[in-house]
């Protein structure tokens, strides 16, 4: 019989790396994903406001920093996500949001800086928004699509961990969106 210690997934060397818990900076990251306003077409309620933002310098929207591991069963991917503050019209800057391709995979988000929400949506139309604030962790269960939303005036920084073979399904959210959006008008949050 095969021993449970016989590797069935890539065997790699252990490693450690620093994460600045104030800023989220992870100097050991080797993957850097960048999304600008022009990558967000179709995601916000006000297309014209997004076009104006793109024409006005196409500002940085969010970044993801990773020190990748094999995308295989058994490994855990971890990253730091940095979502800039800003509005498209009155709507708060947000990430695209996705289900995991392997939908029965969860994710943890630990907020290191800023304030906002983790919006989550299940396939039956259920919707939740968990507050993100420094020191608060959000558990995204299997089957829930997830999107970060920045309601503050500083970057929303989180540390995420999820099964490395989860994959990202953007298509369903790109076409269906989330049931609610988060706005700030005259300093007041509105979720509608
Ligand atoms: C990984 C994950 C986060 C997001 C990141 C950017 O599964 O949920 O690392 O990838 O916050 O958001 P998206 O991927 O929705 O553009
Ligand atoms: Zn995810």
mmCIF file of C-alpha atoms and ligand atoms in Angstrom:
data_model
loop_
_atom_site.group_PDB
_atom_site.id
_atom_site.type_symbol
_atom_site.label_atom_id
_atom_site.label_comp_id
_atom_site.label_asym_id
_atom_site.label_seq_id
_atom_site.Cartn_x
_atom_site.Cartn_y
_atom_site.Cartn_z
ATOM 1 C CA UNK A 1 0.000 0.000 0.000
ATOM 2 C CA UNK A 2 1.222 3.518 -0.811
ATOM 3 C CA UNK A 3 2.371 5.480 2.252
ATOM 4 C CA UNK A 4 0.437 8.722 2.893
ATOM 5 C CA UNK A 5 3.867 10.402 2.794
ATOM 6 C CA UNK A 6 4.515 9.333 -0.798
ATOM 7 C CA UNK A 7 4.231 12.609 -2.730
ATOM 8 C CA UNK A 8 1.332 12.919 -5.172
ATOM 9 C CA UNK A 9 1.938 16.635 -5.689
ATOM 10 C CA UNK A 10 5.100 18.614 -6.505
ATOM 11 C CA UNK A 11 7.653 18.362 -3.760
ATOM 12 C CA UNK A 12 9.259 21.753 -3.198
ATOM 13 C CA UNK A 13 11.607 23.206 -0.605
ATOM 14 C CA UNK A 14 10.094 25.093 2.343
ATOM 15 C CA UNK A 15 10.570 28.844 2.240
ATOM 16 C CA UNK A 16 9.837 31.973 4.223
ATOM 17 C CA UNK A 17 9.436 35.593 3.251
ATOM 18 C CA UNK A 18 8.635 38.956 4.811
ATOM 19 C CA UNK A 19 5.331 40.758 4.602
ATOM 20 C CA UNK A 20 5.161 44.309 5.936
ATOM 21 C CA UNK A 21 2.020 44.149 8.073
ATOM 22 C CA UNK A 22 1.472 47.916 7.826
ATOM 23 C CA UNK A 23 1.676 48.306 4.057
ATOM 24 C CA UNK A 24 1.264 44.732 2.786
ATOM 25 C CA UNK A 25 4.508 45.030 0.853
ATOM 26 C CA UNK A 26 5.951 41.549 0.125
ATOM 27 C CA UNK A 27 9.451 42.024 -1.364
ATOM 28 C CA UNK A 28 9.771 38.284 -2.116
ATOM 29 C CA UNK A 29 6.830 38.397 -4.548
ATOM 30 C CA UNK A 30 7.780 37.452 -8.097
ATOM 31 C CA UNK A 31 4.341 37.748 -9.764
ATOM 32 C CA UNK A 32 2.737 41.161 -10.033
ATOM 33 C CA UNK A 33 -0.716 41.538 -11.567
ATOM 34 C CA UNK A 34 -1.845 45.095 -12.368
ATOM 35 C CA UNK A 35 -5.386 46.220 -13.211
ATOM 36 C CA UNK A 36 -6.062 49.771 -14.336
ATOM 37 C CA UNK A 37 -9.398 51.531 -14.912
ATOM 38 C CA UNK A 38 -9.312 50.377 -18.563
ATOM 39 C CA UNK A 39 -9.330 46.747 -17.400
ATOM 40 C CA UNK A 40 -12.668 47.337 -15.648
ATOM 41 C CA UNK A 41 -14.948 48.114 -18.607
ATOM 42 C CA UNK A 42 -18.457 46.806 -17.982
ATOM 43 C CA UNK A 43 -18.007 46.284 -14.250
ATOM 44 C CA UNK A 44 -19.376 49.601 -12.904
ATOM 45 C CA UNK A 45 -22.881 51.026 -13.115
ATOM 46 C CA UNK A 46 -21.729 54.264 -14.768
ATOM 47 C CA UNK A 47 -19.862 53.445 -18.017
ATOM 48 C CA UNK A 48 -19.421 57.135 -18.852
ATOM 49 C CA UNK A 49 -17.745 57.863 -15.532
ATOM 50 C CA UNK A 50 -15.353 54.971 -16.139
ATOM 51 C CA UNK A 51 -14.576 56.255 -19.662
ATOM 52 C CA UNK A 52 -13.822 59.691 -18.195
ATOM 53 C CA UNK A 53 -11.454 58.120 -15.684
ATOM 54 C CA UNK A 54 -9.693 56.151 -18.433
ATOM 55 C CA UNK A 55 -9.325 59.335 -20.511
ATOM 56 C CA UNK A 56 -7.973 61.121 -17.447
ATOM 57 C CA UNK A 57 -4.807 59.003 -17.091
ATOM 58 C CA UNK A 58 -6.274 55.521 -16.702
ATOM 59 C CA UNK A 59 -5.404 55.277 -12.995
ATOM 60 C CA UNK A 60 -4.195 52.179 -11.230
ATOM 61 C CA UNK A 61 -7.094 50.181 -9.799
ATOM 62 C CA UNK A 62 -5.539 47.228 -8.014
ATOM 63 C CA UNK A 63 -2.507 44.999 -7.825
ATOM 64 C CA UNK A 64 -1.900 41.430 -6.690
ATOM 65 C CA UNK A 65 1.532 40.339 -5.468
ATOM 66 C CA UNK A 66 2.332 36.617 -5.357
ATOM 67 C CA UNK A 67 5.191 34.312 -4.595
ATOM 68 C CA UNK A 68 3.750 31.491 -6.690
ATOM 69 C CA UNK A 69 3.713 27.820 -5.746
ATOM 70 C CA UNK A 70 2.725 24.896 -7.999
ATOM 71 C CA UNK A 71 -0.966 25.203 -8.971
ATOM 72 C CA UNK A 72 -1.667 21.689 -7.749
ATOM 73 C CA UNK A 73 -3.876 19.919 -5.234
ATOM 74 C CA UNK A 74 -2.278 20.140 -1.787
ATOM 75 C CA UNK A 75 -0.452 23.461 -2.270
ATOM 76 C CA UNK A 76 -1.722 26.778 -0.931
ATOM 77 C CA UNK A 77 -1.435 29.965 -2.979
ATOM 78 C CA UNK A 78 -1.034 33.155 -0.991
ATOM 79 C CA UNK A 79 -0.898 36.741 -2.142
ATOM 80 C CA UNK A 80 -1.298 40.361 -1.135
ATOM 81 C CA UNK A 81 -4.047 42.302 -2.869
ATOM 82 C CA UNK A 82 -3.874 46.134 -2.924
ATOM 83 C CA UNK A 83 -7.038 47.940 -4.053
ATOM 84 C CA UNK A 84 -6.664 51.694 -4.563
ATOM 85 C CA UNK A 85 -9.170 54.216 -3.155
ATOM 86 C CA UNK A 86 -11.419 55.944 -5.655
ATOM 87 C CA UNK A 87 -14.875 56.234 -7.201
ATOM 88 C CA UNK A 88 -16.363 55.598 -10.600
ATOM 89 C CA UNK A 89 -19.107 58.196 -10.388
ATOM 90 C CA UNK A 90 -20.211 57.524 -6.796
ATOM 91 C CA UNK A 91 -19.383 53.811 -6.889
ATOM 92 C CA UNK A 92 -16.431 52.630 -4.828
ATOM 93 C CA UNK A 93 -13.428 51.069 -6.567
ATOM 94 C CA UNK A 94 -13.645 47.288 -6.513
ATOM 95 C CA UNK A 95 -11.973 44.188 -7.890
ATOM 96 C CA UNK A 96 -13.532 42.273 -10.793
ATOM 97 C CA UNK A 97 -14.594 39.408 -8.559
ATOM 98 C CA UNK A 98 -14.709 35.748 -9.442
ATOM 99 C CA UNK A 99 -15.837 32.268 -8.531
ATOM 100 C CA UNK A 100 -13.063 29.751 -8.262
ATOM 101 C CA UNK A 101 -12.942 27.450 -11.277
ATOM 102 C CA UNK A 102 -12.759 24.548 -8.850
ATOM 103 C CA UNK A 103 -15.827 25.965 -7.142
ATOM 104 C CA UNK A 104 -15.613 23.901 -3.958
ATOM 105 C CA UNK A 105 -12.543 25.810 -2.767
ATOM 106 C CA UNK A 106 -12.544 28.407 0.028
ATOM 107 C CA UNK A 107 -10.351 31.447 0.623
ATOM 108 C CA UNK A 108 -9.297 33.520 3.621
ATOM 109 C CA UNK A 109 -8.734 37.266 3.448
ATOM 110 C CA UNK A 110 -6.940 39.046 6.296
ATOM 111 C CA UNK A 111 -7.277 42.815 6.024
ATOM 112 C CA UNK A 112 -3.986 44.589 6.772
ATOM 113 C CA UNK A 113 -4.907 48.154 5.879
ATOM 114 C CA UNK A 114 -7.867 50.307 4.904
ATOM 115 C CA UNK A 115 -11.601 49.768 5.041
ATOM 116 C CA UNK A 116 -14.244 48.314 2.826
ATOM 117 C CA UNK A 117 -16.200 45.152 2.160
ATOM 118 C CA UNK A 118 -15.785 41.658 0.887
ATOM 119 C CA UNK A 119 -18.914 41.181 -1.218
ATOM 120 C CA UNK A 120 -19.877 37.553 -1.750
ATOM 121 C CA UNK A 121 -22.470 35.980 -3.963
ATOM 122 C CA UNK A 122 -23.711 32.386 -4.204
ATOM 123 C CA UNK A 123 -25.191 30.757 -7.254
ATOM 124 C CA UNK A 124 -28.737 30.819 -5.764
ATOM 125 C CA UNK A 125 -28.568 34.636 -5.693
ATOM 126 C CA UNK A 126 -27.661 34.955 -1.979
ATOM 127 C CA UNK A 127 -25.497 37.963 -1.257
ATOM 128 C CA UNK A 128 -23.377 38.991 1.745
ATOM 129 C CA UNK A 129 -21.018 41.841 2.506
ATOM 130 C CA UNK A 130 -18.480 41.338 5.284
ATOM 131 C CA UNK A 131 -16.735 44.409 6.635
ATOM 132 C CA UNK A 132 -13.017 44.570 5.878
ATOM 133 C CA UNK A 133 -10.900 46.579 8.281
ATOM 134 C CA UNK A 134 -7.356 46.149 9.562
ATOM 135 C CA UNK A 135 -7.144 43.019 11.722
ATOM 136 C CA UNK A 136 -10.426 41.524 10.479
ATOM 137 C CA UNK A 137 -10.421 38.230 8.634
ATOM 138 C CA UNK A 138 -13.091 37.125 6.190
ATOM 139 C CA UNK A 139 -13.735 33.512 5.325
ATOM 140 C CA UNK A 140 -15.055 33.019 1.805
ATOM 141 C CA UNK A 141 -16.658 29.559 1.800
ATOM 142 C CA UNK A 142 -16.591 27.202 -1.177
ATOM 143 C CA UNK A 143 -19.021 28.162 -3.996
ATOM 144 C CA UNK A 144 -19.147 31.883 -3.097
ATOM 145 C CA UNK A 145 -17.940 34.429 -5.666
ATOM 146 C CA UNK A 146 -15.997 37.256 -4.023
ATOM 147 C CA UNK A 147 -15.012 40.842 -4.720
ATOM 148 C CA UNK A 148 -13.226 43.448 -2.542
ATOM 149 C CA UNK A 149 -14.633 46.980 -2.359
ATOM 150 C CA UNK A 150 -12.695 49.974 -1.021
ATOM 151 C CA UNK A 151 -14.885 52.530 0.791
ATOM 152 C CA UNK A 152 -12.035 54.534 2.344
ATOM 153 C CA UNK A 153 -9.492 57.133 1.230
ATOM 154 C CA UNK A 154 -6.468 54.826 1.432
ATOM 155 C CA UNK A 155 -5.553 51.483 -0.177
ATOM 156 C CA UNK A 156 -7.451 48.390 0.968
ATOM 157 C CA UNK A 157 -4.745 45.785 1.542
ATOM 158 C CA UNK A 158 -5.443 42.123 2.263
ATOM 159 C CA UNK A 159 -3.520 38.912 2.525
ATOM 160 C CA UNK A 160 -5.312 36.012 0.810
ATOM 161 C CA UNK A 161 -4.795 32.257 1.018
ATOM 162 C CA UNK A 162 -6.552 29.663 -1.147
ATOM 163 C CA UNK A 163 -5.970 26.201 -2.651
ATOM 164 C CA UNK A 164 -3.364 26.595 -5.369
ATOM 165 C CA UNK A 165 -5.379 24.595 -7.899
ATOM 166 C CA UNK A 166 -8.579 26.680 -7.355
ATOM 167 C CA UNK A 167 -8.313 28.681 -10.594
ATOM 168 C CA UNK A 168 -10.350 31.812 -11.371
ATOM 169 C CA UNK A 169 -13.675 31.964 -13.178
ATOM 170 C CA UNK A 170 -14.274 35.617 -14.123
ATOM 171 C CA UNK A 171 -16.826 35.003 -16.858
ATOM 172 C CA UNK A 172 -19.916 34.448 -14.697
ATOM 173 C CA UNK A 173 -19.371 37.655 -12.715
ATOM 174 C CA UNK A 174 -18.433 39.646 -15.834
ATOM 175 C CA UNK A 175 -21.791 38.727 -17.347
ATOM 176 C CA UNK A 176 -24.060 38.654 -14.256
ATOM 177 C CA UNK A 177 -22.371 41.026 -11.781
ATOM 178 C CA UNK A 178 -23.258 41.076 -8.074
ATOM 179 C CA UNK A 179 -26.775 41.828 -6.745
ATOM 180 C CA UNK A 180 -25.634 45.016 -4.948
ATOM 181 C CA UNK A 181 -23.126 47.833 -5.404
ATOM 182 C CA UNK A 182 -21.440 50.081 -2.836
ATOM 183 C CA UNK A 183 -21.564 53.861 -3.244
ATOM 184 C CA UNK A 184 -20.319 56.790 -1.168
ATOM 185 C CA UNK A 185 -22.361 59.989 -1.566
ATOM 186 C CA UNK A 186 -21.588 63.093 0.507
ATOM 187 C CA UNK A 187 -19.503 60.903 2.787
ATOM 188 C CA UNK A 188 -22.370 58.431 3.349
ATOM 189 C CA UNK A 189 -22.135 54.791 2.307
ATOM 190 C CA UNK A 190 -25.033 53.328 0.381
ATOM 191 C CA UNK A 191 -25.368 49.661 -0.534
ATOM 192 C CA UNK A 192 -28.028 49.206 -3.179
HETATM 193 C C1 LIG B 1 -7.567 34.875 -5.357
HETATM 194 C C2 LIG B 1 -8.314 36.051 -4.883
HETATM 195 C C3 LIG B 1 -7.582 37.377 -4.769
HETATM 196 C C4 LIG B 1 -8.024 38.218 -5.982
HETATM 197 C C5 LIG B 1 -7.550 39.648 -5.976
HETATM 198 C C6 LIG B 1 -7.959 40.387 -7.263
HETATM 199 O O1 LIG B 1 -8.406 33.779 -5.484
HETATM 200 O O2 LIG B 1 -9.490 36.004 -4.616
HETATM 201 O O3 LIG B 1 -6.217 37.252 -4.737
HETATM 202 O O4 LIG B 1 -7.560 37.557 -7.138
HETATM 203 O O5 LIG B 1 -8.091 40.336 -4.895
HETATM 204 O O6 LIG B 1 -9.324 40.229 -7.536
HETATM 205 P P1 LIG B 1 -9.848 39.604 -8.909
HETATM 206 O O7 LIG B 1 -9.076 38.311 -9.097
HETATM 207 O O8 LIG B 1 -11.298 39.355 -8.693
HETATM 208 O O9 LIG B 1 -9.559 40.544 -10.001
HETATM 209 ZN ZN1 LIG B 2 -10.489 34.012 -4.996
#
